[in-house]
Amino acid sequence: MATTTARLGLAALLTTGVFALGLQATHAKDPGSLYAGLQFSAATLEDEADFELDALIGRFGYVFSDTLRIEARLGTGLGDDTQDFTINGSPFRGTYSLDNFAGAYSLFTLPVDRAVFYAAAGFTSASADVTVETRPPLMPGRATESASETSGSWGLGVEYQIADNVWIGGEYMRYFSDLDALSLGVSVGF
């Protein structure tokens, strides 16, 4: 299983590759402008074990002012994670798979030269599939459930302008009380 560092290294390579494609638009993130982006997230779900879930997220936003943006996000999971754990000494194997999620956030921004620091607050809704299997010496058994959840979310991030209208960034988000994510991405203003 890949570590979070290796997964974020892959995201950095993806971000560099997207920039190398020469994404260009007409404006930077000026008040009144729109932007779109793509980011890779390495998420950790804290349950009976720590499950590592990767996601690809599309970001779409509007810049109200130098200090306020609104943003919508749509994402999909990039696989699943399986972990062994015990409950009261009994062995189990669990598999989590993030299906999709959507969110709406306010970003409170602080521009400093070519960088923009931000705090995000909003709501996220996600759906996932969970499978739990008993392990020997217990009798064989398996249960699968699809679950959906909506929750308040918050995070901190920074973006850095690398061209007139191209930004790269990193972010920490606490999407749910048991799921947080580190992300790297690229966005373009238009």
Coordinates of C-alpha atoms in Angstrom, one line a residue:
M1 CA 0.0 0.0 0.0
A2 CA 1.4 3.4 -0.9
T3 CA 2.2 5.9 1.8
T4 CA 0.7 9.3 1.9
T5 CA 4.1 10.8 1.0
A6 CA 4.3 8.6 -2.1
R7 CA 0.7 9.4 -3.1
L8 CA 1.4 13.1 -2.8
G9 CA 4.6 12.7 -4.8
L10 CA 2.4 11.3 -7.6
A11 CA 0.1 14.3 -7.2
A12 CA 3.0 16.7 -7.6
L13 CA 4.0 14.9 -10.8
L14 CA 0.4 15.2 -12.0
T15 CA 0.3 18.9 -11.2
T16 CA 3.6 19.5 -13.0
G17 CA 2.3 17.6 -16.0
V18 CA -0.9 19.6 -16.2
F19 CA 1.1 22.8 -16.1
A20 CA 3.3 21.5 -18.8
L21 CA 0.3 21.2 -21.1
G22 CA 0.2 25.0 -21.1
L23 CA -3.2 25.6 -19.6
Q24 CA -3.9 29.3 -20.3
A25 CA -6.9 31.5 -19.7
T26 CA -7.5 35.3 -19.8
H27 CA -7.2 36.4 -16.2
A28 CA -5.7 35.6 -12.8
K29 CA -8.0 35.2 -9.8
D30 CA -9.2 38.7 -9.8
P31 CA -12.5 39.8 -8.1
G32 CA -15.4 38.9 -10.4
S33 CA -13.5 36.1 -12.1
L34 CA -14.2 32.4 -12.3
Y35 CA -11.7 29.6 -11.8
A36 CA -11.5 25.8 -12.2
G37 CA -9.0 23.3 -10.9
L38 CA -8.1 19.7 -10.4
Q39 CA -6.5 18.2 -7.3
F40 CA -5.4 14.8 -6.0
S41 CA -6.3 14.0 -2.4
A42 CA -4.7 11.5 -0.1
A43 CA -7.4 10.9 2.5
T44 CA -7.4 9.0 5.8
L45 CA -10.6 7.5 7.2
E46 CA -10.3 6.8 10.9
D47 CA -12.5 3.8 11.8
E48 CA -11.6 0.5 13.4
A49 CA -8.4 0.9 11.4
D50 CA -6.9 3.9 9.4
F51 CA -8.1 3.4 5.8
E52 CA -6.2 5.4 3.1
L53 CA -8.5 6.6 0.3
D54 CA -7.3 8.5 -2.8
A55 CA -9.6 10.9 -4.7
L56 CA -9.6 13.1 -7.7
I57 CA -11.4 16.4 -7.2
G58 CA -12.7 19.0 -9.6
R59 CA -12.9 22.6 -8.1
F60 CA -15.1 25.4 -9.6
G61 CA -15.2 28.8 -8.0
Y62 CA -16.1 32.5 -8.1
V63 CA -13.9 35.2 -6.7
F64 CA -16.0 37.8 -4.8
S65 CA -13.1 39.9 -3.5
D66 CA -9.5 39.6 -2.5
T67 CA -10.6 38.0 0.7
L68 CA -13.7 35.9 -0.2
R69 CA -14.4 33.1 -2.7
I70 CA -17.1 30.5 -3.1
E71 CA -16.3 27.1 -4.4
A72 CA -18.0 23.9 -5.4
R73 CA -16.2 20.6 -5.6
L74 CA -17.1 17.3 -7.2
G75 CA -14.9 14.2 -6.6
T76 CA -14.6 10.5 -7.1
G77 CA -12.6 7.8 -5.3
L78 CA -9.6 6.2 -7.0
G79 CA -9.9 2.7 -5.6
D80 CA -10.4 1.2 -2.2
D81 CA -8.4 0.2 0.9
T82 CA -8.5 -3.1 2.9
Q83 CA -7.3 -3.4 6.5
D84 CA -7.4 -6.1 9.1
F85 CA -8.5 -5.1 12.6
T86 CA -9.9 -6.6 15.8
I87 CA -13.0 -5.8 17.9
N88 CA -13.0 -7.3 21.4
G89 CA -10.3 -9.7 20.3
S90 CA -12.2 -11.0 17.3
P91 CA -10.5 -10.6 13.8
F92 CA -12.2 -8.8 10.9
R93 CA -11.2 -7.5 7.5
G94 CA -12.8 -4.2 6.3
T95 CA -12.8 -2.6 2.9
Y96 CA -13.8 1.0 2.2
S97 CA -14.4 2.5 -1.2
L98 CA -15.2 6.2 -1.7
D99 CA -17.7 6.4 -4.5
N100 CA -18.2 10.1 -5.0
F101 CA -18.6 13.4 -3.1
A102 CA -19.7 16.9 -3.6
G103 CA -19.3 20.1 -1.5
A104 CA -19.8 23.8 -1.3
Y105 CA -17.4 26.0 0.6
S106 CA -16.6 29.6 1.4
L107 CA -12.8 30.4 1.2
F108 CA -11.6 33.3 3.3
T109 CA -8.4 34.4 1.6
L110 CA -5.3 36.4 2.5
P111 CA -3.2 37.3 -0.6
V112 CA 0.5 37.9 0.0
D113 CA 2.4 38.8 -3.2
R114 CA 2.0 35.7 -5.5
A115 CA 0.6 33.5 -2.8
V116 CA -2.9 33.2 -1.4
F117 CA -3.5 31.6 2.0
Y118 CA -7.0 30.5 2.8
A119 CA -9.3 29.0 5.4
A120 CA -12.2 27.0 4.0
A121 CA -15.6 26.3 5.6
G122 CA -18.6 24.6 4.2
F123 CA -20.5 21.3 3.7
T124 CA -19.6 18.0 2.1
S125 CA -21.8 15.1 1.1
A126 CA -20.2 11.7 0.2
S127 CA -21.2 8.1 -0.5
A128 CA -19.0 5.1 0.1
D129 CA -19.2 1.3 0.1
V130 CA -18.1 -0.6 3.1
T131 CA -17.5 -4.4 3.3
V132 CA -16.7 -6.2 6.5
E133 CA -15.7 -9.9 6.6
T134 CA -15.1 -12.1 9.6
R135 CA -11.7 -13.8 9.8
P136 CA -10.8 -17.3 11.3
P137 CA -11.4 -18.6 13.9
L138 CA -14.9 -16.9 13.6
M139 CA -17.5 -18.5 11.3
P140 CA -17.3 -17.1 7.7
G141 CA -19.4 -14.0 7.2
R142 CA -19.6 -10.9 5.1
A143 CA -21.7 -7.8 5.1
T144 CA -21.7 -4.9 2.5
E145 CA -23.3 -1.6 3.0
S146 CA -23.6 1.6 1.0
A147 CA -23.5 4.7 3.2
S148 CA -24.0 8.4 2.6
E149 CA -23.1 11.2 4.9
T150 CA -23.3 15.0 4.9
S151 CA -21.3 17.1 7.3
G152 CA -19.7 20.5 8.0
S153 CA -16.1 20.7 6.7
W154 CA -13.2 23.0 7.2
G155 CA -9.6 23.3 6.0
L156 CA -6.5 25.4 5.4
G157 CA -4.6 25.9 2.2
V158 CA -2.2 27.9 0.1
E159 CA -2.0 28.6 -3.6
Y160 CA 0.9 30.1 -5.5
Q161 CA 0.6 31.8 -8.8
I162 CA 3.1 30.3 -11.3
A163 CA 1.8 32.2 -14.4
D164 CA -0.6 35.0 -15.1
N165 CA -3.6 32.7 -14.6
V166 CA -2.2 29.4 -13.4
W167 CA -2.0 28.4 -9.7
I168 CA -0.6 25.4 -7.9
G169 CA -1.5 24.7 -4.3
G170 CA -1.7 22.4 -1.3
E171 CA -4.4 21.9 1.2
Y172 CA -5.5 20.2 4.4
M173 CA -9.3 19.5 4.7
R174 CA -11.3 17.9 7.5
Y175 CA -14.2 16.7 5.4
F176 CA -15.9 14.7 8.1
S177 CA -15.1 14.0 11.8
D178 CA -13.4 10.8 10.8
L179 CA -12.0 11.7 7.4
D180 CA -9.3 14.2 6.6
A181 CA -7.2 14.8 3.4
L182 CA -4.0 16.3 2.1
S183 CA -4.2 17.6 -1.4
L184 CA -2.1 19.0 -4.2
G185 CA -3.6 20.6 -7.3
V186 CA -3.6 23.1 -10.1
S187 CA -6.2 25.7 -11.0
V188 CA -6.7 28.2 -13.8
G189 CA -8.5 31.6 -13.8
F190 CA -10.8 32.7 -16.6

